[in-house]
Amino acid sequence: MNAHAQFRIDVKRLLTLAGQLFLNAGADAPVAESVARVLVEGELLGHRTHGVNLVGRYLDQLQQGQALGRSSEFEVLREGGVAGLFDGHYVLGPYCVERALAFASAAARQHGVGVGTVRRSAHIGCLAAYLKPLTDQGLLALVLSSDPSAALVSAAGGCTPVLTPNPIAAGIPGREAPILLDVSMSSVTLGLVNQYRLAGRKLPHPVLVSGTGQVSDDPGVMQEDPRGAILPLGGVAFGHKGFALGLLVEALTGALAGHGRKDRPEQWGAGVTVLVLDPDHFAGIEAFIEEMAVIADAVLASRPLDPKRPVRLPGQAGLGLRRAALEEGVALAPEVHADLARRARDAGLEAL
Amino acid sequence: MNAHAQFRIDVKRLLTLAGQLFLNAGADAPVAESVARVLVEGELLGHRTHGVNLVGRYLDQLQQGQALGRSSEFEVLREGGVAGLFDGHYVLGPYCVERALAFASAAARQHGVGVGTVRRSAHIGCLAAYLKPLTDQGLLALVLSSDPSAALVSAAGGCTPVLTPNPIAAGIPGREAPILLDVSMSSVTLGLVNQYRLAGRKLPHPVLVSGTGQVSDDPGVMQEDPRGAILPLGGVAFGHKGFALGLLVEALTGALAGHGRKDRPEQWGAGVTVLVLDPDHFAGIEAFIEEMAVIADAVLASRPLDPKRPVRLPGQAGLGLRRAALEEGVALAPEVHADLARRARDAGLEAL
């Protein structure tokens, strides 16, 4: 028997418990369901730093008033036929993003494209966790985010932190499975840097720059004065590309949403923009899927650099983990399991 | 007197001559004007590999029937309120892209967002050359392209060429000047690889992979059997990011347009998608521009890695060249000037 087998939990049961914990902490049903669904989905896809481990953090934020749990706090500032502007007022992020996606996907179904932008969302978890419900409907969806309260990533050729990692996530409908991508426009994320820092280790690649301009693999440069930065995707030689894309994400999120660095927010909060396209308003979903299948086949037939590591599509590994978890239950990390169990007990809920 | 001063040409005169050359070669006025405008604009922005040097190549393609010059050949397959599908039938690319942009920008003005996708455009030149007319109107515009007849870039972890470089270009309105970005999702472009190959030199970075899986700086691997590939943006360590974004560009271009690798086209041709957003349908252009100004100021105030090279914004250098060329004339490369002069003479047009 596997040592971790005791922590394998039925997915429905986990969803129910997570939802109950948020209800118990004062969230209303739409928010609780949204948060539970997105955090569990992140866990299923193998994003264990952006999965059920966030349940406790989000509950703490609710209790401390850093995040709100009432869907009525989410404000529709402007809703046209295909363009929506929302103020999340720091409502728990998954609810904010799912509201924007609901708007944009309805718009896309009706008109071909829809865009929703949210200012002041609380933390939104794993971006890839939002995509499959859309690709399952034959929609192409993008989710972009930035955080105007933080500066971690340098400009190309600079060593001052000016941007956040600014991920671009996208779900692309496919024949057997969608392509799910979720990549930051920085070389690495702060989460990864912190993992190495806490472990007292150097990063595997020199993807940081010290505040005095030395390219570095030492997580400590992020704590020095002047503070260091994460290099944009592409590093020193090609960082103009990642930096340009990072600026594009800032433009599409904070600038479009009208709330960003100009407002000097001190509270962590995301600017999030979602873009949904319905291929049926262009050349049709059949042609779309056929084209993506031809590309996917060519990718999967690639000669691998390492014969032991066949080439895979973005999201393929995560979707495999997801299928297994739905069948066999999801294996939680011991500390995550313990935290959930304690919170369930404290709330008088049925233990896991 | 500068050795190149003899080749400085008034921009209006250059525009007129380029337009006349295309008219003379059988293009109609809308196509000739569009092509002249876009190629000259690329030249002004300093993209000398995607500027006026292409006049001769495009004229040759027109003569050989590889590209068409009649605007009536451009086909509107579907035009909804915000979603447009077009078949370029290999009409000269600048006309195809400007038609898609005209549709998408009108849609964005009216509804907030517009998307146009073109299958089978002829070569589209410099993507950044399309953007300023849109940012001047306060619109945020993206131009993406791929070419289903070619495979040059590997998947992450693979050494088989499967994608094209798949650029993303964007124009972002700004206070004093727009941000104009134009970056490929590959480490480098084929054009750059070929420049080094023709010069008999190695590339400055190991951004290629041989067909047998050796990471390389030797342009020759692109001619070997099995053929090598360009690594995706991010290289071996972070190429999963550039590769994922490259797939997204394929989805948004060929798959959305319904013409791509599944059709096995043998003729060079672009799938192009444009996306235009009007910030006035979201939080307003004032807030947008204020936010981008705050970000731009932080970027420009960055401590530089190299004290002699201040940090710049994407497009800043090109826009500076553009201003100078508009005032002082544009300095053409001698061989480009000679080619234009010969073609003008052959066409019985006033010499430069």
XYZ file of C-alpha atoms in Angstrom:
704
model
C 0.000 0.000 0.000
C 1.264 3.395 -1.050
C 2.383 5.569 1.852
C 0.219 8.400 0.549
C -2.833 6.252 -0.065
C -4.417 7.397 3.193
C -4.662 10.922 1.727
C -6.453 9.928 -1.468
C -9.777 11.661 -1.334
C -12.800 11.411 -3.549
C -13.003 14.523 -5.707
C -16.703 15.158 -5.073
C -16.166 14.883 -1.368
C -13.278 17.336 -1.563
C -15.386 19.764 -3.593
C -18.195 19.548 -1.068
C -15.921 20.054 1.903
C -14.136 23.021 0.324
C -17.463 24.621 -0.538
C -18.784 24.047 2.993
C -15.685 25.607 4.525
C -16.199 28.785 2.508
C -19.934 28.881 3.305
C -19.086 28.424 6.948
C -16.617 31.324 6.749
C -19.315 33.646 5.455
C -19.100 33.299 1.694
C -22.407 32.942 -0.106
C -23.187 29.934 -2.273
C -22.124 31.314 -5.676
C -18.754 32.418 -4.294
C -18.178 29.258 -2.234
C -18.988 27.006 -5.178
C -16.792 28.964 -7.551
C -13.804 28.980 -5.211
C -14.127 25.291 -4.385
C -14.464 24.360 -8.049
C -11.436 26.357 -9.197
C -9.088 25.355 -6.364
C -9.980 21.677 -6.713
C -9.570 21.909 -10.486
C -6.097 23.427 -10.021
C -5.251 20.539 -7.696
C -6.553 17.968 -10.202
C -4.380 19.453 -12.949
C -1.355 19.002 -10.687
C -0.825 22.683 -9.814
C -0.203 21.894 -6.186
C 1.022 25.396 -5.383
C -2.239 26.779 -6.787
C -4.655 24.096 -5.717
C -6.345 23.010 -2.521
C -3.396 24.322 -0.510
C -4.951 27.754 -1.112
C -8.183 26.840 0.709
C -6.637 27.729 4.048
C -5.055 30.906 2.770
C -8.297 32.107 1.198
C -10.259 31.271 4.369
C -7.776 33.289 6.399
C -8.116 36.197 3.971
C -11.902 36.029 4.340
C -11.663 36.080 8.102
C -9.208 38.969 8.074
C -11.321 40.937 5.624
C -8.607 40.946 2.934
C -10.977 39.089 0.637
C -14.756 39.231 0.483
C -17.167 36.326 0.166
C -20.429 37.921 -0.929
C -21.238 37.837 -4.616
C -23.220 41.069 -4.209
C -19.929 42.916 -3.625
C -18.851 42.105 -7.191
C -19.750 45.174 -9.220
C -20.704 45.369 -12.880
C -19.363 48.762 -13.949
C -20.162 48.425 -17.624
C -21.646 45.639 -19.663
C -22.013 46.095 -23.399
C -22.745 43.383 -25.908
C -19.156 42.133 -26.076
C -17.202 44.311 -23.610
C -17.556 44.042 -19.839
C -15.877 46.009 -17.066
C -16.098 44.696 -13.530
C -14.844 45.741 -10.109
C -14.157 42.737 -7.935
C -13.781 44.817 -4.754
C -11.473 41.983 -3.615
C -14.159 39.313 -3.733
C -12.489 35.884 -3.785
C -10.797 35.671 -7.172
C -12.311 32.528 -8.672
C -15.761 34.085 -8.435
C -14.540 37.278 -10.152
C -12.893 35.386 -12.981
C -15.819 33.020 -13.496
C -18.206 35.997 -13.674
C -16.016 37.639 -16.313
C -15.794 34.355 -18.216
C -19.555 33.836 -18.046
C -20.026 37.268 -19.582
C -17.336 36.820 -22.236
C -18.398 33.325 -23.238
C -22.051 34.347 -23.641
C -20.866 37.287 -25.748
C -18.626 35.011 -27.809
C -21.443 32.529 -28.413
C -23.691 35.297 -29.632
C -21.238 37.557 -31.480
C -17.970 35.619 -31.936
C -15.868 37.342 -29.314
C -16.253 38.669 -25.786
C -13.874 40.477 -23.444
C -14.295 40.966 -19.725
C -11.894 42.859 -17.533
C -11.879 42.855 -13.733
C -10.131 45.307 -11.464
C -9.377 44.444 -7.852
C -9.953 40.721 -7.861
C -8.616 38.814 -4.883
C -6.090 36.056 -5.678
C -7.278 33.989 -8.637
C -5.380 30.729 -8.108
C -4.398 28.597 -11.072
C -5.241 30.259 -14.387
C -5.340 26.933 -16.219
C -8.149 25.808 -13.893
C -10.632 28.133 -15.622
C -10.189 26.878 -19.139
C -11.590 23.373 -19.574
C -15.253 24.332 -19.020
C -14.822 26.694 -21.988
C -12.910 24.385 -24.315
C -15.529 21.705 -23.537
C -18.048 24.065 -25.163
C -15.806 24.557 -28.202
C -14.655 28.007 -27.107
C -11.125 29.398 -27.228
C -10.422 31.291 -24.007
C -7.577 33.448 -22.726
C -7.046 34.573 -19.137
C -4.412 37.228 -18.393
C -3.513 38.783 -15.077
C -1.197 41.249 -13.388
C -0.933 42.712 -9.923
C -0.400 46.455 -9.639
C 0.595 46.232 -5.961
C 3.790 44.344 -6.761
C 6.888 44.786 -8.929
C 9.116 41.758 -9.352
C 10.243 41.515 -12.961
C 12.751 43.807 -14.648
C 12.513 45.500 -18.008
C 14.794 44.147 -20.727
C 18.198 45.662 -20.093
C 17.251 46.882 -16.637
C 17.663 45.664 -13.078
C 14.800 47.499 -11.360
C 11.677 45.415 -10.706
C 8.831 47.040 -12.646
C 6.277 44.369 -13.619
C 4.681 41.258 -12.153
C 5.145 37.888 -13.892
C 1.949 38.555 -15.889
C 0.785 35.125 -16.986
C -1.055 34.355 -20.183
C -3.252 31.277 -19.985
C -5.271 29.863 -22.838
C -7.543 26.938 -23.499
C -7.625 25.733 -27.092
C -10.284 23.196 -28.095
C -8.860 19.970 -29.497
C -10.084 16.673 -30.888
C -9.352 14.347 -27.981
C -8.288 16.908 -25.414
C -7.822 20.645 -25.259
C -4.464 22.374 -25.147
C -4.210 24.187 -21.808
C -1.342 26.617 -21.497
C -0.462 28.849 -18.574
C 2.856 30.668 -18.811
C 4.275 33.751 -17.159
C 6.083 36.438 -19.131
C 8.915 36.268 -16.592
C 11.629 33.608 -16.702
C 10.271 32.082 -13.509
C 7.613 32.929 -10.942
C 8.215 34.391 -7.503
C 6.769 31.196 -6.052
C 9.610 29.197 -7.566
C 12.218 31.708 -6.405
C 10.829 31.495 -2.874
C 10.875 27.689 -2.910
C 14.594 27.766 -3.652
C 15.202 30.536 -1.130
C 13.458 28.604 1.637
C 15.417 25.488 0.708
C 18.652 27.504 0.857
C 19.435 26.601 -2.726
C 20.486 28.393 -5.887
C 18.134 28.390 -8.855
C 18.963 25.983 -11.713
C 19.431 28.914 -14.106
C 20.639 32.521 -13.759
C 17.189 34.065 -14.166
C 17.540 36.848 -11.601
C 19.371 40.133 -11.615
C 20.677 41.886 -8.534
C 19.741 45.476 -7.848
C 23.232 46.445 -8.944
C 22.979 44.676 -12.274
C 24.606 41.280 -11.727
C 22.815 38.392 -13.392
C 22.342 35.790 -10.686
C 20.955 32.411 -9.658
C 20.785 33.449 -6.001
C 17.237 33.926 -4.628
C 18.770 36.230 -1.998
C 19.055 39.100 -4.502
C 15.287 39.560 -4.201
C 15.811 40.585 -0.540
C 18.800 42.879 -1.002
C 18.802 46.664 -1.103
C 18.545 47.756 -3.859
C 16.176 44.905 -4.506
C 16.851 42.520 -7.368
C 14.410 41.343 -9.974
C 13.361 38.327 -11.995
C 14.516 38.561 -15.615
C 11.756 38.634 -18.224
C 11.138 35.497 -20.304
C 14.078 35.201 -22.674
C 16.696 36.198 -20.101
C 19.454 38.670 -20.857
C 19.750 37.805 -24.552
C 16.065 37.593 -25.512
C 14.324 39.291 -22.609
C 13.075 42.084 -24.876
C 10.476 39.566 -26.027
C 9.195 38.499 -22.617
C 9.314 42.119 -21.458
C 7.291 43.322 -24.449
C 4.687 40.632 -23.800
C 4.655 41.518 -20.098
C 3.860 45.123 -21.015
C 1.086 43.879 -23.290
C -0.429 41.959 -20.371
C -0.261 45.105 -18.189
C -2.046 47.037 -20.949
C -4.737 44.394 -21.383
C -5.349 44.073 -17.625
C -4.656 47.084 -15.386
C -4.826 49.732 -18.109
C -7.984 48.360 -19.711
C -9.620 47.863 -16.310
C -8.700 51.426 -15.260
C -7.108 50.380 -12.008
C -3.427 49.748 -11.733
C -0.077 51.087 -10.689
C -1.305 54.676 -11.037
C -3.600 53.963 -8.062
C -0.720 52.719 -5.882
C -2.742 49.902 -4.332
C -1.119 48.442 -1.245
C -3.306 45.380 -1.038
C -2.504 42.346 -3.162
C -5.055 42.247 -5.941
C -5.271 41.173 -9.525
C -6.246 42.891 -12.703
C -7.712 40.098 -14.811
C -8.844 40.130 -18.402
C -10.537 37.273 -20.178
C -11.011 36.975 -23.918
C -13.263 34.310 -25.386
C -13.660 33.463 -29.070
C -16.234 31.172 -30.665
C -14.737 29.541 -33.765
C -18.269 28.986 -35.072
C -18.411 32.708 -35.861
C -15.247 32.337 -37.937
C -14.442 29.245 -40.006
C -16.253 26.833 -37.680
C -15.275 24.546 -34.853
C -14.807 21.539 -37.142
C -12.112 23.241 -39.221
C -10.586 24.627 -36.041
C -10.342 21.239 -34.372
C -9.082 19.545 -37.517
C -6.296 22.129 -37.814
C -5.309 21.794 -34.156
C -5.324 17.988 -34.502
C -2.861 18.164 -37.409
C -0.582 20.429 -35.365
C -0.930 18.266 -32.252
C -0.044 15.148 -34.231
C 3.090 16.810 -35.607
C 4.105 17.964 -32.141
C 3.591 14.546 -30.571
C 5.522 12.892 -33.424
C 8.518 15.206 -32.822
C 11.870 13.575 -32.261
C 12.567 14.269 -28.582
C 15.774 15.918 -27.365
C 15.867 13.258 -24.682
C 14.685 9.849 -25.955
C 13.269 9.123 -22.505
C 11.066 12.221 -22.585
C 8.570 12.228 -25.454
C 7.364 15.637 -26.553
C 4.049 16.636 -25.014
C 1.434 19.295 -25.531
C 0.790 22.005 -22.941
C -1.737 20.698 -20.450
C -1.343 17.075 -21.497
C 0.345 15.973 -18.287
C -2.133 17.879 -16.145
C -5.134 16.426 -17.952
C -3.693 12.950 -17.388
C -3.370 13.627 -13.668
C -6.911 14.973 -13.679
C -8.337 11.814 -15.263
C -6.516 9.640 -12.744
C -7.667 11.761 -9.803
C -11.296 11.612 -10.926
C -11.063 7.817 -11.000
C -8.878 7.084 -8.026
C -9.319 10.150 -5.869
C -6.917 13.004 -5.436
C -3.762 12.529 -3.340
C -3.327 15.564 -1.124
C -0.025 16.577 0.366
C 0.005 15.550 4.054
C 0.160 19.128 5.338
C -2.704 20.195 3.085
C -4.760 17.228 4.232
C -4.028 18.050 7.857
C -4.957 21.698 7.417
C -8.265 20.801 5.748
C -9.034 18.207 8.432
C -8.387 20.702 11.212
C -10.530 23.365 9.572
C -13.331 20.855 8.978
C -13.226 19.821 12.625
C -13.214 23.430 13.836
C -16.220 24.140 11.624
C -18.065 21.079 12.900
C -18.060 19.501 9.438
C -17.700 15.837 8.606
C -14.017 14.950 8.578
C -12.339 13.948 5.316
C 28.844 65.090 -46.078
C 27.671 61.682 -44.955
C 28.568 58.888 -47.369
C 24.948 57.754 -47.325
C 23.483 61.236 -47.706
C 22.997 60.719 -51.434
C 20.416 58.025 -50.631
C 18.311 60.162 -48.311
C 14.925 60.385 -49.921
C 11.884 62.408 -49.030
C 9.303 60.097 -47.483
C 6.386 61.377 -49.560
C 8.370 60.926 -52.704
C 9.260 57.382 -51.701
C 5.612 56.621 -50.937
C 4.528 57.969 -54.292
C 7.151 56.038 -56.199
C 6.412 52.774 -54.407
C 2.694 53.204 -55.085
C 3.326 53.979 -58.753
C 5.508 50.900 -59.129
C 2.708 48.681 -57.841
C 0.100 50.402 -60.015
C 2.381 49.964 -62.966
C 2.710 46.270 -62.161
C -1.048 45.793 -62.302
C -2.159 46.401 -58.701
C -5.202 48.598 -58.298
C -5.099 51.798 -56.285
C -6.309 50.460 -52.908
C -3.750 47.645 -52.989
C -0.899 49.808 -54.307
C -1.498 52.476 -51.664
C -1.724 49.949 -48.862
C 1.454 48.133 -49.862
C 3.425 51.363 -50.335
C 2.226 52.733 -46.998
C 3.085 49.598 -45.006
C 6.486 48.947 -46.598
C 7.563 52.571 -46.213
C 6.301 52.596 -42.610
C 8.375 49.472 -41.867
C 11.394 51.231 -43.350
C 10.755 54.372 -41.267
C 10.594 52.287 -38.093
C 14.010 50.871 -38.936
C 12.877 47.375 -39.943
C 15.163 47.338 -42.945
C 14.620 43.623 -43.615
C 10.859 44.275 -43.725
C 10.792 47.688 -45.340
C 11.302 49.107 -48.789
C 13.658 46.256 -49.641
C 10.469 44.197 -50.086
C 9.161 46.421 -52.891
C 11.184 44.530 -55.453
C 10.270 41.126 -54.034
C 6.561 41.948 -53.976
C 6.692 43.314 -57.541
C 8.349 40.096 -58.677
C 5.662 38.054 -56.909
C 2.982 40.096 -58.668
C 4.602 39.495 -62.044
C 4.989 35.787 -61.391
C 1.404 35.468 -60.180
C 2.446 34.372 -56.674
C 0.700 37.430 -55.272
C -2.347 39.264 -56.604
C -2.818 43.009 -56.898
C -6.565 43.438 -57.332
C -8.567 44.343 -54.265
C -11.581 42.554 -55.767
C -9.776 39.238 -55.218
C -9.893 39.772 -51.455
C -12.942 37.850 -50.284
C -15.187 38.567 -47.321
C -16.301 35.116 -46.200
C -18.160 36.219 -43.097
C -18.656 39.577 -41.507
C -20.600 39.791 -38.281
C -20.725 42.753 -35.955
C -17.407 41.993 -34.275
C -16.078 38.871 -36.020
C -14.764 38.863 -39.579
C -13.418 36.015 -41.706
C -11.562 36.859 -44.884
C -9.815 34.940 -47.662
C -6.903 36.906 -49.050
C -6.462 34.589 -52.044
C -2.800 35.696 -51.873
C -3.539 39.364 -52.513
C -0.522 41.443 -51.438
C -0.409 41.124 -47.654
C -0.555 44.752 -46.524
C -3.909 45.167 -48.219
C -5.261 42.007 -46.563
C -4.110 43.088 -43.114
C -5.353 46.658 -43.493
C -8.772 45.359 -44.590
C -8.939 43.131 -41.512
C -7.828 46.040 -39.319
C -10.390 48.386 -40.859
C -13.103 45.878 -40.008
C -11.813 45.173 -36.500
C -11.242 48.813 -35.596
C -14.720 49.851 -36.754
C -16.116 46.974 -34.695
C -14.033 47.994 -31.683
C -15.156 51.620 -31.938
C -18.770 50.541 -31.986
C -18.746 47.553 -29.617
C -15.431 47.604 -27.738
C -13.669 44.764 -29.516
C -13.290 43.442 -33.026
C -11.501 40.420 -34.469
C -10.643 39.807 -38.100
C -8.917 36.724 -39.385
C -7.458 36.292 -42.868
C -6.490 33.051 -44.552
C -4.079 33.004 -47.471
C -2.639 36.470 -47.269
C 0.520 37.081 -49.276
C 3.581 38.229 -47.261
C 2.584 40.926 -44.783
C 5.921 42.670 -44.175
C 6.613 44.302 -40.845
C 3.845 43.706 -38.305
C 4.766 46.801 -36.303
C 4.084 48.932 -39.388
C 0.320 48.405 -39.016
C -0.055 49.643 -35.485
C 0.506 53.395 -35.238
C -2.585 54.397 -37.255
C -4.603 52.501 -34.632
C -2.853 53.742 -31.501
C -3.195 57.282 -32.924
C -6.954 56.733 -32.664
C -6.663 55.517 -29.081
C -7.121 51.864 -30.022
C -5.173 48.881 -28.712
C -4.356 46.550 -31.596
C -2.789 43.122 -31.924
C -1.576 41.482 -35.127
C -0.616 37.791 -35.107
C 0.547 35.629 -37.957
C 1.719 32.183 -38.902
C 2.486 30.392 -42.140
C 1.101 26.894 -42.607
C 3.396 26.150 -45.568
C 6.502 26.226 -43.386
C 7.830 24.505 -40.266
C 10.929 25.994 -38.682
C 10.535 26.033 -34.915
C 10.645 22.990 -32.655
C 8.302 22.035 -29.860
C 9.700 22.322 -26.345
C 11.781 19.211 -25.789
C 11.762 18.265 -29.460
C 14.055 18.712 -32.421
C 11.579 18.437 -35.285
C 10.500 21.719 -36.867
C 6.742 22.009 -36.363
C 5.769 25.698 -36.151
C 6.685 29.011 -37.771
C 8.106 31.844 -35.613
C 4.550 33.125 -35.101
C 4.990 36.764 -34.163
C 2.749 38.726 -31.848
C 2.706 42.455 -32.533
C 0.785 45.004 -30.535
C 0.284 48.732 -30.477
C -0.539 50.198 -27.082
C -1.675 53.841 -26.888
C 0.535 56.003 -24.694
C 0.750 59.594 -23.527
C 3.616 60.885 -25.664
C 4.116 57.873 -27.879
C 2.613 54.436 -28.260
C 4.351 51.229 -27.266
C 4.887 49.187 -30.440
C 5.978 45.612 -29.889
C 6.630 42.936 -32.477
C 8.165 39.717 -31.195
C 8.300 36.175 -32.495
C 7.570 33.177 -30.302
C 10.811 31.593 -31.513
C 14.225 32.476 -30.071
C 15.168 34.126 -33.350
C 13.691 34.467 -36.821
C 14.720 32.539 -39.908
C 15.811 35.835 -41.428
C 18.437 36.248 -38.729
C 19.600 32.641 -39.073
C 19.990 33.154 -42.819
C 21.961 36.380 -42.340
C 24.496 34.475 -40.247
C 24.501 31.538 -42.635
C 25.225 33.741 -45.629
C 27.971 35.510 -43.683
C 29.476 32.123 -42.792
C 29.172 32.895 -39.107
C 27.856 31.177 -36.004
C 24.904 32.700 -34.183
C 25.680 34.652 -30.989
C 23.611 32.177 -28.928
C 22.834 28.451 -29.186
C 19.236 28.951 -30.306
C 19.055 26.129 -32.829
C 18.774 22.391 -32.485
C 20.071 19.883 -35.015
C 17.767 17.219 -36.395
C 19.531 14.732 -34.165
C 18.968 16.734 -31.006
C 22.166 18.732 -30.503
C 21.625 22.304 -29.349
C 23.650 24.463 -31.720
C 24.691 27.938 -32.815
C 25.441 26.727 -36.356
C 23.008 27.979 -39.021
C 23.994 24.944 -41.086
C 21.793 22.633 -39.016
C 18.772 24.136 -40.792
C 20.048 22.583 -44.059
C 20.985 19.159 -42.736
C 19.023 15.944 -43.065
C 17.203 15.440 -40.756
C 16.609 19.154 -40.770
C 17.248 21.160 -37.617
C 14.969 23.709 -36.028
C 14.933 27.042 -34.250
C 14.313 26.653 -30.513
C 11.155 28.288 -29.197
C 11.482 31.524 -27.191
C 12.983 30.535 -23.844
C 15.472 28.050 -25.302
C 16.027 24.613 -23.836
C 15.290 25.624 -20.230
C 12.191 27.796 -20.746
C 11.113 26.918 -24.258
C 7.856 25.431 -22.974
C 6.688 29.035 -22.640
C 7.562 30.211 -26.134
C 6.251 26.947 -27.544
C 2.931 27.287 -25.728
C 2.559 30.839 -27.020
C 3.507 29.683 -30.522
C 0.688 27.125 -30.391
C -1.685 29.863 -29.227
C -0.738 31.944 -32.278
C -1.380 28.942 -34.556
C -4.810 28.510 -32.934
C -5.689 32.189 -33.278
C -4.545 32.353 -36.924
C -4.692 29.186 -39.039
C -7.221 27.317 -36.914
C -9.571 30.280 -36.498
C -9.274 31.151 -40.192
C -9.980 27.549 -41.197
C -6.968 27.246 -43.444
C -3.716 25.876 -42.214
C -1.435 22.903 -42.020
C -4.335 20.507 -42.573
C -4.585 21.949 -46.112
C -0.910 21.305 -46.846
C -0.425 24.558 -48.754
C 2.752 24.625 -50.803
C 2.733 28.336 -51.491
C 4.072 30.739 -48.911
C 1.084 32.441 -47.320
C 0.097 33.882 -43.992
C -2.746 33.272 -41.645
C -3.250 36.628 -39.966
C -5.516 37.583 -37.110
C -6.034 41.085 -35.822
C -7.690 41.997 -32.543
C -8.611 45.589 -31.773
C -9.905 46.922 -28.450
C -11.330 50.358 -27.724
C -10.533 51.335 -24.120
C -13.474 53.755 -24.222
C -15.779 50.739 -23.975
C -13.954 49.669 -20.808
C -12.545 52.129 -18.253
C -11.814 54.856 -20.826
C -8.799 55.983 -22.777
C -7.784 58.559 -20.154
C -7.380 55.968 -17.417
C -5.705 53.651 -19.897
C -3.140 56.216 -20.951
C -2.502 57.363 -17.386
C -1.802 53.770 -16.337
C 0.536 53.145 -19.270
C 2.346 56.429 -18.536
C 3.016 55.346 -14.948
C 4.395 52.024 -16.199
C 6.445 53.698 -18.944
C 7.961 56.119 -16.443
C 8.979 53.250 -14.162
C 10.496 51.357 -17.067
C 12.465 54.356 -18.327
C 13.692 55.095 -14.795
C 15.038 51.526 -14.447
C 18.668 51.152 -13.480
C 20.267 49.774 -16.681
C 22.347 46.581 -16.740
C 24.821 48.503 -18.872
C 25.158 52.163 -17.796
C 25.768 53.116 -21.413
C 22.467 51.625 -22.537
C 19.449 53.215 -20.855
C 16.347 51.059 -20.687
C 13.873 51.732 -23.472
C 10.308 50.863 -24.312
C 9.417 48.595 -27.227
C 9.116 50.746 -30.336
C 10.873 53.741 -28.813
C 13.972 53.444 -30.992
C 11.908 52.846 -34.123
C 9.645 55.819 -33.452
C 12.749 57.977 -33.014
C 14.084 56.821 -36.390
C 10.658 57.494 -37.869
C 10.580 61.090 -36.634
C 14.068 61.723 -37.989
C 13.235 60.192 -41.372
C 10.090 62.291 -41.709
C 12.165 65.409 -41.127
C 15.382 64.577 -42.923
C 14.298 61.957 -45.419
C 14.853 58.239 -45.200
C 18.323 56.801 -45.832
C 17.971 53.749 -48.045
C 20.564 51.012 -48.261
C 22.543 51.460 -51.499
C 21.323 48.198 -53.038
C 17.702 49.009 -52.201
C 18.074 52.461 -53.705
C 19.651 50.990 -56.850
C 16.868 48.419 -57.213
C 14.141 51.057 -56.854
C 15.921 53.369 -59.308
C 16.209 50.593 -61.902
C 12.570 49.608 -61.517
C 11.477 53.248 -61.765
C 13.487 53.662 -64.937
C 12.114 50.451 -66.449
C 8.599 51.626 -65.672
C 9.220 55.038 -67.203
C 8.695 56.738 -63.846
C 10.532 59.777 -62.539
C 13.820 58.644 -61.011
C 14.369 58.984 -57.271
